Amino acid sequence: MKIKVEEMNLYYDTFQALINVNLDVSENEITAFIGPSGCGKSTLLKSLNRMNDLVESCRITGKILFDGEDIYGKKMNVNVLRKRMGMVFQKPNPFPMSVYDNIAYGPRTHGIKKKRDLDQIVEESLKNAAIWEELKDRLKKSALAISGGQQQRLCIARALAVKPEVILLDEPTSALDPISTTKIEDLLVELKDKYTIVIVTHNMGQAARISDKTAFFLHGEIVEFGKTIELFSRPKDKKTEDYITGRFG
Amino acid sequence: MPSRRNIVSFVLRYAVYAAMGVTALSLIGILGYILIHGILAFKPSLILGEYSSSNPAIGFSVFTTCVMIVLTLLIAAPLSIFCAVYLTEYAKRKNKIVTWIRLATETLAGIPSIVFGLFGAIFFGTVMRLGYSIMTGCLTVAIMLLPVIIRQTEEAIKSVPDMFREGSYGLGASKLRTVFRIVLPSAMPGILSAVILSMGRIIGETAALIFTLGTVAKFPTSLLDSSRSLAVHMYISTRDGGAAGREVAFFTGAVLIAVILLMNIGASYLGGKVGKDFEN
Ligand SMILES: Nc1ncnc2c1ncn2[C@@H]1O[C@H](COP(=O)(O)OP(=O)(O)OP(=O)(O)O)[C@@H](O)[C@H]1O
Ligand SMILES: [Mg+2]
């Protein structure tokens, strides 16, 4: 297991956002989180690389193991953890600097300074994110001047540039048009040979198309978790069935 | 018969024009009046010559003013920018120190400058034995500027979208790196405009400087010398110089306007450059 969540509870002040969550994320697979708005998908995703540390009121019990190591343990270095688990957000968030500097920001953060090395990483990351051809002549241009779909793939490339093992994506295509969405879906399927991927999505079709396993969340609990094919064709729980057939609520 | 609505919009439209006209005329009027009087009083010896009662030259004052601007900003800007960074990025929300600093800055921002002048004269001038001097003046004005720059820098930092910070932390960047590489550069235009505004306050200050910088009409040779900034010189000339003094004051005013103009042009050039560097 690449990531193992054990009996985890999460509170924002007194509000419990996650209730007794257990989850196994396997290597080189795509794991999808689905469920209605406010059920805690993003909260769990942000807990995996400790982005929740930034929320002052957030408190966690239970365990999250990454390669067997407790990520909330004393020996864990948060910056190294986040380098190993890249994150892509719902809204594309390139930094207000050039395309090149966006990609180079992560490697520079982790001590790579030589121009030759950086050039190579930038090219490789953009190629892996299937956006090199579109951007190779615009490396010095502002990253804010490219389209939303390109920005999101740039953000994926930026995450890849620090050579992570896991990529966490929070509704990465919800702000994009169908063509950009397809490009990113194809890209993720390609990337799973090298990376472990966790994706939050509101688009059930997307979960069914690209993921190997799916977790269905409701009110902070995981109602059902299993192989995507089985969960979508033979859901065990009535609530899951209602949700995926659109009869929810 | 015009409808009621037509009358209202007619009146409103002309009210807008009238307000614009009055504002523009009075601004241009003041500027023109000062510049014309100033230029009429102009003689090269007034800038280059030595100050004396027969030739009230102001070269020394232009020099003093420039030194004051640079030194005051060197003291005030880093201090207040770092303080704002602490308040916005480092301090916990319910931190006691933050509450106190906020209260202090808000109170200080509303205090008349003469109070700062008295404090500066006693503390820097007497207790720290700096006397009437450029140093005493700069330290005093720097303290006056702290709340202003802190508050505007805080605003600028708060307006940087959280998604930039998340992006940086998500790549494993430390807080320090995130603040200095992402947050501060994004907030730079706002911070620069705060600094430019404070230049205006340094140039325009009189009350606090009369007690601290003093009023000696002489080229300063060290930071511990007393001198006059342009605004102080205007004040003293108008008060003590009779009709001739008023001429000098107008001339000084014209020079003051020129200095401010140059400064604004320089700053906006610099601001544009910083913004560009960051985006490209
Ligand atoms: N920083 C926070 N402080 C307090 N409560 C929060 C915070 N972030 C999220 N919550 C609450 O926790 C619950 C779960 O939120 P979360 O963002 O994880 O939902 P989600 O499943 O990702 O929803 P969506 O599909 O709308 O993105 C919600 O009730 C939300 O209001
Ligand atoms: Mg969410």
mmCIF file of N, CA and C in Angstrom, chain A residues 46 49 51 54 56 78-80 82-83 85-87 89 91-98 101-102 104-106 108-110 140-144 158-159 162, chain B residues 90-95 160-183 185-186 275-280:
data_model
loop_
_atom_site.group_PDB
_atom_site.id
_atom_site.type_symbol
_atom_site.label_atom_id
_atom_site.label_comp_id
_atom_site.label_asym_id
_atom_site.label_seq_id
_atom_site.Cartn_x
_atom_site.Cartn_y
_atom_site.Cartn_z
ATOM 1 N N LYS A 46 -6.473 16.920 1.257
ATOM 2 C CA LYS A 46 -5.515 17.880 1.817
ATOM 3 C C LYS A 46 -4.818 17.339 3.055
ATOM 4 N N ASN A 49 -1.249 15.292 2.227
ATOM 5 C CA ASN A 49 0.058 15.958 2.190
ATOM 6 C C ASN A 49 0.131 17.091 3.212
ATOM 7 N N MET A 51 -1.650 19.624 3.869
ATOM 8 C CA MET A 51 -1.989 21.021 3.560
ATOM 9 C C MET A 51 -2.962 21.557 4.606
ATOM 10 N N LEU A 54 -2.243 24.247 7.365
ATOM 11 C CA LEU A 54 -2.402 25.689 7.183
ATOM 12 C C LEU A 54 -3.709 26.190 7.788
ATOM 13 N N GLU A 56 -5.800 26.745 10.862
ATOM 14 C CA GLU A 56 -5.488 26.760 12.295
ATOM 15 C C GLU A 56 -6.421 25.889 13.119
ATOM 16 N N VAL A 78 7.582 18.001 6.823
ATOM 17 C CA VAL A 78 6.418 18.358 5.998
ATOM 18 C C VAL A 78 6.828 18.750 4.586
ATOM 19 N N ASN A 79 7.926 19.516 4.474
ATOM 20 C CA ASN A 79 8.321 19.968 3.144
ATOM 21 C C ASN A 79 8.736 18.799 2.252
ATOM 22 N N VAL A 80 9.374 17.822 2.848
ATOM 23 C CA VAL A 80 9.753 16.640 2.065
ATOM 24 C C VAL A 80 8.501 15.844 1.705
ATOM 25 N N ARG A 82 5.541 16.987 1.198
ATOM 26 C CA ARG A 82 4.807 17.664 0.113
ATOM 27 C C ARG A 82 5.552 17.577 -1.212
ATOM 28 N N LYS A 83 6.865 17.465 -1.142
ATOM 29 C CA LYS A 83 7.622 17.250 -2.367
ATOM 30 C C LYS A 83 7.304 15.864 -2.929
ATOM 31 N N MET A 85 4.521 14.230 -2.474
ATOM 32 C CA MET A 85 3.113 14.154 -2.884
ATOM 33 C C MET A 85 2.728 15.456 -3.535
ATOM 34 N N GLY A 86 2.800 15.514 -4.848
ATOM 35 C CA GLY A 86 2.459 16.747 -5.556
ATOM 36 C C GLY A 86 0.966 17.015 -5.483
ATOM 37 N N MET A 87 0.592 18.285 -5.619
ATOM 38 C CA MET A 87 -0.831 18.616 -5.539
ATOM 39 C C MET A 87 -1.246 19.549 -6.665
ATOM 40 N N PHE A 89 -4.640 21.841 -7.926
ATOM 41 C CA PHE A 89 -5.837 22.386 -7.295
ATOM 42 C C PHE A 89 -6.979 22.556 -8.286
ATOM 43 N N LYS A 91 -8.783 25.281 -9.046
ATOM 44 C CA LYS A 91 -8.568 26.394 -9.980
ATOM 45 C C LYS A 91 -7.105 26.402 -10.363
ATOM 46 N N PRO A 92 -6.800 26.457 -11.668
ATOM 47 C CA PRO A 92 -5.385 26.520 -12.046
ATOM 48 C C PRO A 92 -4.720 27.687 -11.309
ATOM 49 N N ASN A 93 -3.584 27.445 -10.675
ATOM 50 C CA ASN A 93 -2.954 28.527 -9.900
ATOM 51 C C ASN A 93 -1.485 28.715 -10.241
ATOM 52 N N PRO A 94 -1.200 28.965 -11.544
ATOM 53 C CA PRO A 94 0.205 29.257 -11.857
ATOM 54 C C PRO A 94 0.635 30.519 -11.129
ATOM 55 N N PHE A 95 1.913 30.591 -10.744
ATOM 56 C CA PHE A 95 2.432 31.797 -10.111
ATOM 57 C C PHE A 95 2.529 32.906 -11.146
ATOM 58 N N PRO A 96 2.414 34.155 -10.726
ATOM 59 C CA PRO A 96 2.535 35.257 -11.685
ATOM 60 C C PRO A 96 3.981 35.455 -12.119
ATOM 61 N N MET A 97 4.520 34.480 -12.813
ATOM 62 C CA MET A 97 5.870 34.601 -13.377
ATOM 63 C C MET A 97 5.889 33.812 -14.673
ATOM 64 N N SER A 98 7.056 33.660 -15.279
ATOM 65 C CA SER A 98 7.085 33.019 -16.588
ATOM 66 C C SER A 98 6.775 31.531 -16.483
ATOM 67 N N ASP A 101 9.828 29.801 -15.132
ATOM 68 C CA ASP A 101 10.050 29.978 -13.693
ATOM 69 C C ASP A 101 9.020 29.225 -12.861
ATOM 70 N N ASN A 102 7.802 29.088 -13.396
ATOM 71 C CA ASN A 102 6.797 28.292 -12.697
ATOM 72 C C ASN A 102 7.279 26.857 -12.498
ATOM 73 N N ALA A 104 10.353 25.768 -12.788
ATOM 74 C CA ALA A 104 11.640 25.706 -12.088
ATOM 75 C C ALA A 104 11.508 26.027 -10.602
ATOM 76 N N TYR A 105 10.375 26.610 -10.214
ATOM 77 C CA TYR A 105 10.218 27.020 -8.801
ATOM 78 C C TYR A 105 10.425 25.849 -7.837
ATOM 79 N N GLY A 106 9.790 24.712 -8.126
ATOM 80 C CA GLY A 106 9.902 23.556 -7.232
ATOM 81 C C GLY A 106 11.325 23.019 -7.149
ATOM 82 N N ARG A 108 14.096 24.483 -7.860
ATOM 83 C CA ARG A 108 14.940 25.485 -7.199
ATOM 84 C C ARG A 108 14.739 25.422 -5.685
ATOM 85 N N THR A 109 13.483 25.252 -5.275
ATOM 86 C CA THR A 109 13.178 25.140 -3.846
ATOM 87 C C THR A 109 13.997 24.017 -3.218
ATOM 88 N N HIS A 110 14.162 22.940 -3.980
ATOM 89 C CA HIS A 110 14.855 21.782 -3.412
ATOM 90 C C HIS A 110 16.320 21.727 -3.829
ATOM 91 N N LYS A 140 9.335 31.997 -21.860
ATOM 92 C CA LYS A 140 9.656 33.236 -21.142
ATOM 93 C C LYS A 140 8.428 34.116 -20.946
ATOM 94 N N LYS A 141 7.303 33.704 -21.514
ATOM 95 C CA LYS A 141 6.073 34.497 -21.377
ATOM 96 C C LYS A 141 5.421 34.235 -20.027
ATOM 97 N N SER A 142 4.596 35.193 -19.609
ATOM 98 C CA SER A 142 3.884 35.036 -18.342
ATOM 99 C C SER A 142 2.944 33.829 -18.391
ATOM 100 N N ALA A 143 2.944 33.067 -17.309
ATOM 101 C CA ALA A 143 2.077 31.891 -17.250
ATOM 102 C C ALA A 143 0.613 32.282 -17.132
ATOM 103 N N LEU A 144 0.354 33.559 -16.828
ATOM 104 C CA LEU A 144 -1.036 33.992 -16.702
ATOM 105 C C LEU A 144 -1.641 34.284 -18.069
ATOM 106 N N ARG A 158 4.247 21.450 -13.235
ATOM 107 C CA ARG A 158 4.949 22.036 -12.099
ATOM 108 C C ARG A 158 5.040 21.027 -10.955
ATOM 109 N N ALA A 159 3.932 20.280 -10.761
ATOM 110 C CA ALA A 159 3.946 19.253 -9.714
ATOM 111 C C ALA A 159 4.916 18.134 -10.075
ATOM 112 N N VAL A 162 9.073 18.325 -9.392
ATOM 113 C CA VAL A 162 9.811 17.998 -8.173
ATOM 114 C C VAL A 162 9.915 16.483 -7.983
ATOM 115 N N TYR B 90 2.876 35.283 9.804
ATOM 116 C CA TYR B 90 3.446 34.448 10.858
ATOM 117 C C TYR B 90 2.575 34.369 12.103
ATOM 118 N N ALA B 91 2.030 35.502 12.535
ATOM 119 C CA ALA B 91 1.314 35.519 13.812
ATOM 120 C C ALA B 91 0.056 34.663 13.748
ATOM 121 N N LYS B 92 -0.218 33.950 14.826
ATOM 122 C CA LYS B 92 -1.485 33.222 14.933
ATOM 123 C C LYS B 92 -2.598 34.242 15.093
ATOM 124 N N ARG B 93 -3.797 33.836 14.684
ATOM 125 C CA ARG B 93 -4.868 34.823 14.633
ATOM 126 C C ARG B 93 -5.210 35.414 16.001
ATOM 127 N N LYS B 94 -5.177 34.580 17.043
ATOM 128 C CA LYS B 94 -5.622 35.111 18.345
ATOM 129 C C LYS B 94 -4.452 35.570 19.211
ATOM 130 N N ASN B 95 -3.327 35.788 18.577
ATOM 131 C CA ASN B 95 -2.115 36.198 19.274
ATOM 132 C C ASN B 95 -2.287 37.552 19.981
ATOM 133 N N VAL B 160 -2.982 39.235 -1.816
ATOM 134 C CA VAL B 160 -2.364 38.172 -2.622
ATOM 135 C C VAL B 160 -3.204 36.904 -2.440
ATOM 136 N N PRO B 161 -3.729 36.335 -3.541
ATOM 137 C CA PRO B 161 -4.635 35.193 -3.407
ATOM 138 C C PRO B 161 -3.972 34.011 -2.692
ATOM 139 N N ASP B 162 -4.752 33.349 -1.830
ATOM 140 C CA ASP B 162 -4.234 32.194 -1.097
ATOM 141 C C ASP B 162 -3.773 31.085 -2.023
ATOM 142 N N MET B 163 -4.338 31.038 -3.231
ATOM 143 C CA MET B 163 -3.977 29.914 -4.096
ATOM 144 C C MET B 163 -2.503 29.974 -4.514
ATOM 145 N N PHE B 164 -1.896 31.174 -4.489
ATOM 146 C CA PHE B 164 -0.455 31.237 -4.760
ATOM 147 C C PHE B 164 0.322 30.589 -3.614
ATOM 148 N N ARG B 165 -0.106 30.897 -2.383
ATOM 149 C CA ARG B 165 0.574 30.314 -1.226
ATOM 150 C C ARG B 165 0.426 28.798 -1.257
ATOM 151 N N GLU B 166 -0.812 28.326 -1.505
ATOM 152 C CA GLU B 166 -1.044 26.880 -1.540
ATOM 153 C C GLU B 166 -0.167 26.216 -2.589
ATOM 154 N N GLY B 167 -0.073 26.860 -3.756
ATOM 155 C CA GLY B 167 0.757 26.307 -4.813
ATOM 156 C C GLY B 167 2.194 26.141 -4.354
ATOM 157 N N SER B 168 2.679 27.143 -3.640
ATOM 158 C CA SER B 168 4.068 27.095 -3.180
ATOM 159 C C SER B 168 4.261 26.039 -2.090
ATOM 160 N N TYR B 169 3.405 26.055 -1.083
ATOM 161 C CA TYR B 169 3.516 25.039 -0.025
ATOM 162 C C TYR B 169 3.358 23.632 -0.606
ATOM 163 N N GLY B 170 2.449 23.506 -1.575
ATOM 164 C CA GLY B 170 2.188 22.197 -2.174
ATOM 165 C C GLY B 170 3.403 21.610 -2.865
ATOM 166 N N LEU B 171 4.365 22.470 -3.225
ATOM 167 C CA LEU B 171 5.588 21.970 -3.867
ATOM 168 C C LEU B 171 6.669 21.685 -2.841
ATOM 169 N N GLY B 172 6.334 21.882 -1.574
ATOM 170 C CA GLY B 172 7.309 21.607 -0.521
ATOM 171 C C GLY B 172 8.161 22.817 -0.161
ATOM 172 N N ALA B 173 7.706 24.016 -0.541
ATOM 173 C CA ALA B 173 8.471 25.214 -0.188
ATOM 174 C C ALA B 173 8.209 25.579 1.266
ATOM 175 N N SER B 174 9.234 26.130 1.914
ATOM 176 C CA SER B 174 9.083 26.551 3.301
ATOM 177 C C SER B 174 8.287 27.849 3.350
ATOM 178 N N LYS B 175 7.916 28.230 4.555
ATOM 179 C CA LYS B 175 7.185 29.474 4.747
ATOM 180 C C LYS B 175 8.022 30.670 4.282
ATOM 181 N N LEU B 176 9.297 30.664 4.680
ATOM 182 C CA LEU B 176 10.188 31.767 4.336
ATOM 183 C C LEU B 176 10.248 31.962 2.823
ATOM 184 N N ARG B 177 10.455 30.847 2.122
ATOM 185 C CA ARG B 177 10.550 30.928 0.669
ATOM 186 C C ARG B 177 9.234 31.399 0.069
ATOM 187 N N THR B 178 8.140 30.865 0.578
ATOM 188 C CA THR B 178 6.831 31.268 0.066
ATOM 189 C C THR B 178 6.615 32.763 0.244
ATOM 190 N N VAL B 179 6.982 33.269 1.415
ATOM 191 C CA VAL B 179 6.781 34.689 1.685
ATOM 192 C C VAL B 179 7.656 35.550 0.774
ATOM 193 N N PHE B 180 8.941 35.186 0.665
ATOM 194 C CA PHE B 180 9.857 36.069 -0.060
ATOM 195 C C PHE B 180 9.842 35.883 -1.569
ATOM 196 N N ARG B 181 9.494 34.689 -2.033
ATOM 197 C CA ARG B 181 9.501 34.459 -3.475
ATOM 198 C C ARG B 181 8.143 34.650 -4.122
ATOM 199 N N ILE B 182 7.089 34.412 -3.378
ATOM 200 C CA ILE B 182 5.754 34.455 -3.978
ATOM 201 C C ILE B 182 4.940 35.629 -3.433
ATOM 202 N N VAL B 183 4.810 35.707 -2.115
ATOM 203 C CA VAL B 183 3.883 36.684 -1.539
ATOM 204 C C VAL B 183 4.383 38.117 -1.725
ATOM 205 N N PRO B 185 6.747 39.499 -3.751
ATOM 206 C CA PRO B 185 6.748 40.004 -5.128
ATOM 207 C C PRO B 185 5.343 40.314 -5.641
ATOM 208 N N SER B 186 4.358 39.478 -5.295
ATOM 209 C CA SER B 186 2.998 39.758 -5.763
ATOM 210 C C SER B 186 2.444 41.015 -5.107
ATOM 211 N N GLY B 275 7.177 45.439 -11.544
ATOM 212 C CA GLY B 275 6.016 44.651 -11.946
ATOM 213 C C GLY B 275 6.317 43.809 -13.179
ATOM 214 N N LYS B 276 6.983 44.432 -14.170
ATOM 215 C CA LYS B 276 7.298 43.728 -15.410
ATOM 216 C C LYS B 276 8.224 42.557 -15.171
ATOM 217 N N ASP B 277 9.309 42.819 -14.442
ATOM 218 C CA ASP B 277 10.289 41.773 -14.178
ATOM 219 C C ASP B 277 9.610 40.544 -13.610
ATOM 220 N N PHE B 278 8.635 40.830 -12.739
ATOM 221 C CA PHE B 278 8.004 39.731 -12.056
ATOM 222 C C PHE B 278 7.101 38.965 -13.003
ATOM 223 N N GLU B 279 6.460 39.666 -13.919
ATOM 224 C CA GLU B 279 5.509 38.971 -14.765
ATOM 225 C C GLU B 279 6.166 38.244 -15.918
ATOM 226 N N ASN B 280 7.283 38.771 -16.391
ATOM 227 C CA ASN B 280 7.855 38.145 -17.594
ATOM 228 C C ASN B 280 8.916 37.092 -17.291
#
